[in-house]
Amino acid sequence: MLTQRCDEQSSSTMGKDIFEIHKDTDQTGQTEHDIIFPLSVWSQLVILLSRTYLQTLRNHSVLIIQFFHHLASGILVGSIFFGLGSDGSQTLSIFKYIISVNVFFMYTYVMVPVLVFPLELQLMKREYFNKWYSLKAYYFCFTLASLPLMICYSLMFLIIVYVLSNQPLDLERFTWFSIIGVSLGLTSQGLGYLIGSVFSITSGSVVGSSVLAPLLALACYGMGYRASVEPFMKVIISFSYLRFGVVGLSVALFGKREPLECGELYCHYRNPEMLLRDMGMQDKDYKVQFYIILGYLLLFRILAYCTLKYRLTSELSNKIVYFAAKVVRQKE
């Protein structure tokens, strides 16, 4: 009887304490987020960014590998298409050069998150469930932390391939060539985060390659001399963000350009406008292509965030059910 009365008193006291806490919370205007996380999202973001940059600076091997990867790839691609930018007899080779730039950004920035992000999630889950930071702060952190190095390395690659391939020294062309190239890298990275947040390293490496192959095929589908694309294929092609990258880079290099030099008797595509016409890009605008790529960038990032939130919520629910069942068994 005494034990039962003590349990009733403790239950009533606990209920009163919960009511008082709820009452105080309502009076002070605090939210549930403020109770769980003492710091605001922006304070958490600043701390996480500081920690991430410190870890990046200490990990010299990753910085060196990324640097030489972009440097070697830029020299390799630039050497393959060396000096072809103003040659009217090699206009189709310049188009292959554009596809090579797309392939570089696609594989480089998709596969790295696919292979690395699942490992980071294991640490993030422990810290998240220990209430170190919120998911919003973490997601903003790894989104912003990779931007400076990625932009610098991407620009280094683009400058090397642009100069070695002897493309026109036009500031506007190079600017949009670089903007579209960097946006392709960011979009590919978002796709990599999406795949890495869903699958493990082993499964993600398989799924990533399986996804990239049709995207690359759709990027080049229907491009050729007097090629026509069926209406239903136009809808399917629009699902490949690489298609808009190819079109955007092509229009940035060939659009409104003077006839190229021709060292042979006849150069069919000496006038770049003819190539754009035969490739179905005559009326395209590189700014519109950039906006579409930007839309895919936002889509992949939002889907990756929703996937992470769902995984953490489902795991938290499973833990709650597990502990509740454990408490029930102990009482029995």
Coordinates of C-alpha atoms in Angstrom, one line a residue:
M1 CA 0.0 0.0 0.0
L2 CA 2.8 2.4 0.9
T3 CA 4.6 1.7 -2.3
Q4 CA 1.4 2.2 -4.4
R5 CA 0.8 5.5 -2.6
C6 CA 4.3 6.7 -3.3
D7 CA 3.9 5.7 -7.0
E8 CA 0.7 7.7 -7.2
Q9 CA 2.3 10.7 -5.5
S10 CA 5.4 10.6 -7.8
S11 CA 3.1 10.3 -10.9
S12 CA 1.0 13.3 -9.8
T13 CA 4.2 15.3 -9.0
M14 CA 5.7 14.3 -12.4
G15 CA 2.5 15.4 -14.2
K16 CA 2.5 18.7 -12.3
D17 CA 6.2 19.3 -13.2
I18 CA 5.4 18.6 -16.9
F19 CA 2.5 21.0 -16.7
E20 CA 4.7 23.6 -15.1
I21 CA 7.4 23.2 -17.8
H22 CA 4.8 23.4 -20.5
K23 CA 3.4 26.5 -18.9
D24 CA 6.8 28.2 -18.5
T25 CA 7.6 27.4 -22.1
D26 CA 4.4 28.9 -23.3
Q27 CA 5.0 32.0 -21.3
T28 CA 8.6 32.6 -22.5
G29 CA 7.6 31.9 -26.1
Q30 CA 10.2 29.1 -26.5
T31 CA 9.7 26.3 -29.0
E32 CA 10.4 22.6 -28.9
H33 CA 13.6 23.3 -30.8
D34 CA 14.8 25.7 -28.1
I35 CA 14.3 23.1 -25.4
I36 CA 16.1 20.3 -27.3
F37 CA 18.9 22.5 -28.7
P38 CA 20.1 25.3 -26.4
L39 CA 21.8 27.1 -29.4
S40 CA 20.0 28.5 -32.4
V41 CA 20.4 27.0 -35.9
W42 CA 22.8 29.7 -37.0
S43 CA 25.0 29.3 -33.9
Q44 CA 25.1 25.5 -34.5
L45 CA 26.0 26.2 -38.2
V46 CA 28.9 28.5 -37.3
I47 CA 30.3 25.9 -34.9
L48 CA 29.9 23.1 -37.4
L49 CA 31.5 25.1 -40.2
S50 CA 34.5 26.0 -37.9
R51 CA 34.9 22.3 -37.1
T52 CA 34.6 21.2 -40.7
Y53 CA 37.1 23.7 -42.0
L54 CA 39.5 22.7 -39.2
Q55 CA 39.2 19.1 -40.2
T56 CA 39.6 19.9 -43.8
L57 CA 42.8 21.9 -43.2
R58 CA 44.2 19.0 -41.1
N59 CA 43.5 16.4 -43.7
H60 CA 46.1 17.4 -46.2
S61 CA 45.9 14.2 -48.3
V62 CA 42.4 14.9 -49.4
L63 CA 43.2 18.5 -50.5
I64 CA 46.3 17.3 -52.4
I65 CA 44.4 14.4 -54.1
Q66 CA 41.6 16.8 -55.2
F67 CA 44.1 19.4 -56.4
F68 CA 46.1 17.0 -58.6
H69 CA 42.9 15.3 -59.8
H70 CA 41.6 18.5 -61.2
L71 CA 45.0 19.6 -62.5
A72 CA 45.8 16.3 -64.2
S73 CA 42.2 16.0 -65.7
G74 CA 42.4 19.6 -67.0
I75 CA 45.8 19.0 -68.6
L76 CA 44.6 15.6 -70.1
V77 CA 41.4 17.0 -71.6
G78 CA 43.1 20.1 -72.8
S79 CA 45.9 18.1 -74.4
I80 CA 43.4 15.9 -76.2
F81 CA 41.7 18.9 -77.8
F82 CA 44.7 21.1 -77.9
G83 CA 44.3 24.1 -80.2
L84 CA 41.0 23.0 -81.8
G85 CA 38.9 25.9 -80.6
S86 CA 39.4 28.0 -83.7
D87 CA 39.8 25.2 -86.3
G88 CA 36.8 25.1 -88.6
S89 CA 37.7 21.6 -89.7
Q90 CA 37.5 20.3 -86.1
T91 CA 34.1 21.7 -85.1
L92 CA 32.7 18.3 -84.2
S93 CA 35.8 17.6 -82.1
I94 CA 35.0 20.8 -80.1
F95 CA 31.5 19.3 -79.5
K96 CA 33.2 16.2 -78.2
Y97 CA 35.3 18.5 -76.0
I98 CA 32.1 19.9 -74.5
I99 CA 30.8 16.4 -73.7
S100 CA 34.1 15.6 -72.1
V101 CA 33.7 18.6 -69.7
N102 CA 30.2 17.4 -68.8
V103 CA 31.4 13.8 -68.1
F104 CA 34.2 15.2 -65.9
F105 CA 31.8 17.1 -63.7
M106 CA 29.3 14.3 -63.7
Y107 CA 31.6 11.5 -62.5
T108 CA 33.8 13.6 -60.2
Y109 CA 31.1 15.2 -58.2
V110 CA 28.6 12.3 -58.1
M111 CA 30.8 9.4 -57.1
V112 CA 32.7 11.2 -54.3
P113 CA 29.6 11.9 -52.1
V114 CA 28.3 8.4 -53.0
L115 CA 31.5 6.8 -51.5
V116 CA 32.1 9.2 -48.6
F117 CA 28.7 10.5 -47.4
P118 CA 27.5 7.1 -46.0
L119 CA 30.5 7.1 -43.7
E120 CA 29.8 10.6 -42.5
L121 CA 26.2 9.6 -41.8
Q122 CA 27.3 7.1 -39.2
L123 CA 29.0 9.7 -37.1
M124 CA 26.3 12.2 -37.8
K125 CA 23.6 9.8 -36.4
R126 CA 25.4 9.4 -33.1
E127 CA 25.9 13.2 -32.7
Y128 CA 22.3 14.0 -33.8
F129 CA 20.7 11.5 -31.4
N130 CA 22.9 12.9 -28.6
K131 CA 21.3 16.3 -29.5
W132 CA 24.6 18.0 -30.4
Y133 CA 23.0 19.8 -33.4
S134 CA 19.9 19.8 -35.6
L135 CA 19.6 18.3 -39.0
K136 CA 19.1 21.7 -40.6
A137 CA 22.4 23.0 -39.2
Y138 CA 24.2 19.8 -40.3
Y139 CA 22.8 19.9 -43.8
F140 CA 23.5 23.6 -44.3
C141 CA 27.1 22.9 -43.0
F142 CA 28.1 20.2 -45.4
T143 CA 26.4 22.1 -48.2
L144 CA 28.3 25.4 -47.6
A145 CA 31.6 23.9 -46.4
S146 CA 32.3 22.2 -49.8
L147 CA 31.6 25.3 -51.9
P148 CA 34.9 27.3 -51.7
L149 CA 37.2 24.3 -52.6
M150 CA 34.8 23.0 -55.2
I151 CA 34.5 26.4 -56.9
C152 CA 38.3 26.9 -56.9
Y153 CA 39.1 23.5 -58.2
S154 CA 36.4 23.6 -60.8
L155 CA 37.6 27.0 -62.1
M156 CA 41.2 25.7 -62.2
F157 CA 40.0 22.8 -64.4
L158 CA 37.9 25.1 -66.6
I159 CA 40.7 27.6 -67.1
I160 CA 43.1 24.9 -68.1
V161 CA 40.8 23.2 -70.6
Y162 CA 39.6 26.5 -72.0
V163 CA 43.1 27.9 -72.6
L164 CA 44.7 24.7 -73.9
S165 CA 41.8 24.1 -76.4
N166 CA 42.3 27.6 -77.7
Q167 CA 38.7 28.8 -77.2
P168 CA 37.9 32.4 -77.9
L169 CA 39.2 34.9 -75.4
D170 CA 35.8 36.5 -74.8
L171 CA 35.0 37.4 -71.2
E172 CA 31.3 36.8 -71.6
R173 CA 31.7 33.4 -73.2
F174 CA 34.3 32.2 -70.6
T175 CA 32.1 33.6 -67.7
W176 CA 29.0 31.6 -68.8
F177 CA 31.2 28.6 -69.7
S178 CA 32.5 28.6 -66.1
I179 CA 29.1 29.3 -64.5
I180 CA 27.4 26.4 -66.3
G181 CA 30.4 24.2 -65.6
V182 CA 30.3 24.9 -61.9
S183 CA 26.6 24.6 -61.7
L184 CA 26.9 21.1 -63.3
G185 CA 29.4 20.2 -60.6
L186 CA 27.0 21.4 -57.8
T187 CA 24.1 19.6 -59.4
S188 CA 26.1 16.4 -59.7
Q189 CA 27.2 16.7 -56.1
G190 CA 23.5 17.1 -55.0
L191 CA 22.7 13.9 -56.9
G192 CA 25.6 12.2 -55.2
Y193 CA 24.3 13.3 -51.8
L194 CA 20.8 12.0 -52.7
I195 CA 22.2 8.6 -53.6
G196 CA 24.5 8.5 -50.6
S197 CA 21.8 9.3 -48.2
V198 CA 19.6 6.4 -49.4
F199 CA 22.1 3.6 -50.1
S200 CA 25.2 2.2 -48.5
I201 CA 28.7 2.5 -50.1
T202 CA 28.4 -0.8 -51.9
S203 CA 24.9 -0.3 -53.2
G204 CA 25.4 3.4 -53.9
S205 CA 28.4 2.7 -56.1
V206 CA 26.3 0.4 -58.2
V207 CA 23.2 2.6 -58.2
G208 CA 25.3 5.7 -59.0
S209 CA 26.8 4.2 -62.1
S210 CA 23.4 2.8 -63.2
V211 CA 21.9 6.3 -62.9
L212 CA 24.7 8.2 -64.7
A213 CA 24.7 5.9 -67.7
P214 CA 21.2 6.8 -69.0
L215 CA 21.6 10.4 -68.0
L216 CA 24.7 10.6 -70.3
A217 CA 22.9 8.7 -73.0
L218 CA 19.9 11.1 -72.9
A219 CA 22.3 14.1 -72.9
C220 CA 23.4 13.2 -76.5
Y221 CA 20.3 11.6 -77.8
G222 CA 18.9 13.1 -81.0
M223 CA 22.0 15.3 -81.6
G224 CA 23.2 14.9 -85.2
Y225 CA 22.8 16.1 -88.7
R226 CA 19.1 16.8 -89.3
A227 CA 18.2 14.7 -86.3
S228 CA 14.6 14.9 -85.1
V229 CA 13.4 14.0 -81.6
E230 CA 10.0 12.5 -81.0
P231 CA 7.7 14.4 -78.7
F232 CA 7.6 11.7 -76.0
M233 CA 11.4 11.5 -76.1
K234 CA 11.7 15.3 -75.6
V235 CA 9.9 14.7 -72.3
I236 CA 12.2 11.9 -71.3
I237 CA 15.3 13.9 -72.3
S238 CA 14.2 16.7 -70.0
F239 CA 14.9 14.5 -67.0
S240 CA 18.6 14.6 -67.8
Y241 CA 20.3 17.7 -66.4
L242 CA 23.4 16.8 -68.4
R243 CA 21.4 17.6 -71.6
F244 CA 21.0 21.2 -70.5
G245 CA 24.7 21.3 -69.6
V246 CA 25.7 20.2 -73.1
V247 CA 23.3 22.7 -74.7
G248 CA 24.4 25.5 -72.4
L249 CA 28.1 25.0 -73.0
S250 CA 27.6 24.6 -76.7
V251 CA 25.6 27.8 -77.1
A252 CA 28.1 29.6 -74.9
L253 CA 31.0 28.6 -77.2
F254 CA 29.3 28.6 -80.6
G255 CA 26.5 31.1 -80.3
K256 CA 26.8 34.3 -82.3
R257 CA 30.3 33.5 -83.3
E258 CA 32.3 34.5 -86.4
P259 CA 33.3 31.8 -88.9
L260 CA 36.2 29.7 -87.8
E261 CA 39.5 29.4 -89.6
C262 CA 39.7 26.7 -92.2
G263 CA 43.0 25.3 -93.4
E264 CA 41.4 22.8 -95.8
L265 CA 39.6 23.1 -99.1
Y266 CA 36.2 22.8 -97.5
C267 CA 35.0 23.0 -93.8
H268 CA 31.4 22.1 -93.5
Y269 CA 31.0 23.5 -90.0
R270 CA 33.2 26.5 -90.4
N271 CA 30.2 28.6 -89.4
P272 CA 29.3 27.4 -85.8
E273 CA 25.7 28.4 -86.3
M274 CA 25.3 25.5 -88.8
L275 CA 26.4 23.1 -86.1
L276 CA 24.0 24.5 -83.6
R277 CA 21.2 24.2 -86.2
D278 CA 22.0 20.6 -87.0
M279 CA 22.3 19.7 -83.3
G280 CA 18.9 21.3 -82.6
M281 CA 20.3 24.2 -80.5
Q282 CA 19.8 27.1 -82.9
D283 CA 17.1 28.9 -80.8
K284 CA 18.5 27.9 -77.4
D285 CA 19.7 30.4 -74.8
Y286 CA 22.5 29.4 -72.4
K287 CA 20.9 31.5 -69.6
V288 CA 17.7 29.4 -69.8
Q289 CA 19.8 26.2 -69.6
F290 CA 21.5 27.5 -66.5
Y291 CA 18.2 28.2 -64.8
I292 CA 17.0 24.7 -65.5
I293 CA 20.3 23.2 -64.2
L294 CA 19.8 25.4 -61.1
G295 CA 16.3 24.0 -60.7
Y296 CA 17.7 20.4 -60.7
L297 CA 20.3 21.5 -58.2
L298 CA 17.6 22.7 -55.8
L299 CA 15.5 19.5 -56.5
F300 CA 18.4 17.2 -55.6
R301 CA 19.3 19.1 -52.5
I302 CA 15.7 19.2 -51.2
L303 CA 15.2 15.5 -51.9
A304 CA 18.5 14.6 -50.1
Y305 CA 17.4 16.6 -47.1
C306 CA 14.0 15.0 -47.0
T307 CA 15.6 11.5 -47.3
L308 CA 17.9 12.3 -44.4
K309 CA 15.1 13.5 -42.3
Y310 CA 13.0 10.5 -43.0
R311 CA 15.9 8.1 -42.1
L312 CA 16.6 9.9 -38.9
T313 CA 12.9 10.0 -37.9
S314 CA 12.3 6.3 -38.7
E315 CA 15.4 5.3 -36.7
L316 CA 14.3 7.5 -33.8
S317 CA 10.8 5.9 -33.9
N318 CA 12.3 2.5 -33.9
K319 CA 14.4 3.4 -30.8
I320 CA 11.4 4.8 -29.0
V321 CA 9.4 1.6 -29.7
Y322 CA 12.4 -0.5 -28.6
F323 CA 12.8 1.3 -25.2
A324 CA 9.1 1.3 -24.6
A325 CA 8.9 -2.4 -25.1
K326 CA 11.9 -2.8 -22.8
V327 CA 10.3 -0.8 -20.1
V328 CA 7.1 -2.9 -20.4
R329 CA 9.0 -6.1 -20.1
Q330 CA 10.8 -4.9 -17.0
K331 CA 7.5 -3.9 -15.3
E332 CA 6.1 -7.4 -16.1

